[in-house]
Every structure is written in C-alpha cells, then in structure tokens.
Amino acid sequence: MKSITKKSELTPLLERCISTYNAEGLDACVALFNDLILTNKIKFPLLEYCAAFLFDHLPTEDLISFCDKVEPLKTIGGNVILGIILQKRLPDHFRESIDKATEYIAKAHIWYICDIIGERVYGYSLRHQPEITIPEIKRLSKHEANWVVRSLGAGAHYAIKKGLEKAHVAIVFKLLLSMANTKDKEIKQGVGWAAKTTAKFHPDLIEQYKSEIENTDKVEGWFRTKIKIGLDRNRYAKGN
C-alpha cells in the first residue's frame, strides 16, 4: 500500500482506468481501479475527486454497474466512491440514487459504510432537496436493516451541520424522537449523533420539545445524554 496525496498523482491513474474501460470493458476497469486506487492510502477529499472524475468520464449508463461491482470489494474508499457517484446522480435519478444507497448500506458489515454513504447521499439530499427527501427518510426509518436506520442519523447530522433550514430540522428532530426508545446499538449511534448535532446548532428546538424529551416512557436515557452533550457544546462555542 502506498500513499497518494495529490490530484496530479491521481489523474494519470484515473485516465488509465478510463482507457482500460474503453479497450477492455467495465470488469477490467474496476479491477484496475481497485489495484491503483482502492488498495492505496488516499484521503477522502481525493477519493471524492476520483468519484467526480469517473462520473464525468464513464458513460452514464454504466455508472450504476460500476458501483455494483465496487460495492462487493468492501473497501473503505470504495464507499466514498459509491456515495459521491450516487450523490451526483440525485438531481436526475433521485429514486434510483436513494434506493441504491439503501441497498448498499443494507449490505454493510461495519458501521463506517453507513456513515460514509449516509452522509453523502441521504445527508446531501436532505440538505439540498428536503421536501422530497424527508418523506424518504421517514419511510426508511422503518427499514428492517439497522444499518440503514443508523445511516439516516449520519445523514441528518450532515444536513443539520451544513445548514438545513430550521423548519426542516424540526421535522427531522421529531423523527429522531420517534426512534429515541430503541435499544439497538447501531441505531442509537446514528440517531444519537443527529440528536447531539441538533442540540448543538438549535438549542431552542430542544427547549421546544423539552417535555417530550423528558418523557421516560418514550425516550431512553442515551438520547437525553446526547442532547446534553450537544447543548454543552453550544454553550462552549458561545463562551458561556
């Protein structure tokens, strides 16, 4: 494994992958991409650059097939690639991108898959097109795979941190509250993360829903702990 730290190092490797695609087809392209990119040490922003390059240079009709072949490789960087390609397809292929993200996350074998893809697809979509994304998040909150439900928390965290409008944050927080009685470790991690971020950026919403948060019949202690951490961080940021 070697470390690649510059776009100028990556671009020739990506060009080789595209040339291989043109000469030998998709399977050969994915195999080379795995060898040149995914098995090396590359920071996430540069992996996102790789995904954008592929999005621009591979035929549209083969992008999902490319993702389908990258997902089983189970590399950390591969999830960044999946997330960004699906993110870039959201404007023209919203349903397909949401469904594919859900499919890949449901196959997860470890937490970081949920968080990497969840932020880049669910979170990005929630931030930029909340009206059509919120119903999807509500639907997916009942998904049978706990990985998928966890990833919704990662997505909500991202959207709130990046400036989701308060009216939409309130709707999302109500959804988080509806899952605040779970005992599933993975769901607690994701939902708790989003709850903490809500408290940090919108303490007034926490005050607004104080009675519901303090309802011990419907809200577990772990949720209140995350809220407290978020409020403490808000006060620290303001110097109080």
PDB file of N, CA, C and O in Angstrom, residues 1-5 9 40-42:
ATOM      1  N   MET A   1       0.841  -1.193   0.000  1.00  0.00           N
ATOM      2  CA  MET A   1       0.000   0.000   0.000  1.00  0.00           C
ATOM      3  C   MET A   1       0.877   1.245   0.000  1.00  0.00           C
ATOM      4  O   MET A   1       1.806   1.366   0.787  1.00  0.00           O
ATOM      5  N   LYS A   2       0.560   2.179  -0.880  1.00  0.00           N
ATOM      6  CA  LYS A   2       1.291   3.446  -0.883  1.00  0.00           C
ATOM      7  C   LYS A   2       0.323   4.596  -0.649  1.00  0.00           C
ATOM      8  O   LYS A   2      -0.895   4.466  -0.815  1.00  0.00           O
ATOM      9  N   SER A   3       0.867   5.730  -0.275  1.00  0.00           N
ATOM     10  CA  SER A   3       0.060   6.907  -0.006  1.00  0.00           C
ATOM     11  C   SER A   3       0.064   7.823  -1.224  1.00  0.00           C
ATOM     12  O   SER A   3       1.115   8.158  -1.764  1.00  0.00           O
ATOM     13  N   ILE A   4      -1.138   8.204  -1.656  1.00  0.00           N
ATOM     14  CA  ILE A   4      -1.289   9.135  -2.765  1.00  0.00           C
ATOM     15  C   ILE A   4      -1.901  10.409  -2.208  1.00  0.00           C
ATOM     16  O   ILE A   4      -2.979  10.376  -1.600  1.00  0.00           O
ATOM     17  N   THR A   5      -1.232  11.534  -2.406  1.00  0.00           N
ATOM     18  CA  THR A   5      -1.625  12.759  -1.703  1.00  0.00           C
ATOM     19  C   THR A   5      -1.978  13.926  -2.613  1.00  0.00           C
ATOM     20  O   THR A   5      -2.323  15.001  -2.126  1.00  0.00           O
ATOM     21  N   GLU A   9      -1.154  13.206  -8.961  1.00  0.00           N
ATOM     22  CA  GLU A   9      -0.767  11.798  -8.956  1.00  0.00           C
ATOM     23  C   GLU A   9      -1.931  10.903  -9.361  1.00  0.00           C
ATOM     24  O   GLU A   9      -1.738   9.859  -9.995  1.00  0.00           O
ATOM     25  N   ASN A  40      -4.828   1.580  -2.116  1.00  0.00           N
ATOM     26  CA  ASN A  40      -3.819   2.519  -1.633  1.00  0.00           C
ATOM     27  C   ASN A  40      -4.409   3.476  -0.597  1.00  0.00           C
ATOM     28  O   ASN A  40      -5.628   3.539  -0.417  1.00  0.00           O
ATOM     29  N   LYS A  41      -3.545   4.198   0.071  1.00  0.00           N
ATOM     30  CA  LYS A  41      -3.959   5.127   1.122  1.00  0.00           C
ATOM     31  C   LYS A  41      -4.223   6.489   0.499  1.00  0.00           C
ATOM     32  O   LYS A  41      -3.307   7.188   0.073  1.00  0.00           O
ATOM     33  N   ILE A  42      -5.505   6.875   0.480  1.00  0.00           N
ATOM     34  CA  ILE A  42      -5.919   8.130  -0.147  1.00  0.00           C
ATOM     35  C   ILE A  42      -6.966   8.780   0.748  1.00  0.00           C
ATOM     36  O   ILE A  42      -7.937   8.136   1.141  1.00  0.00           O
TER      37      ILE A  42
END
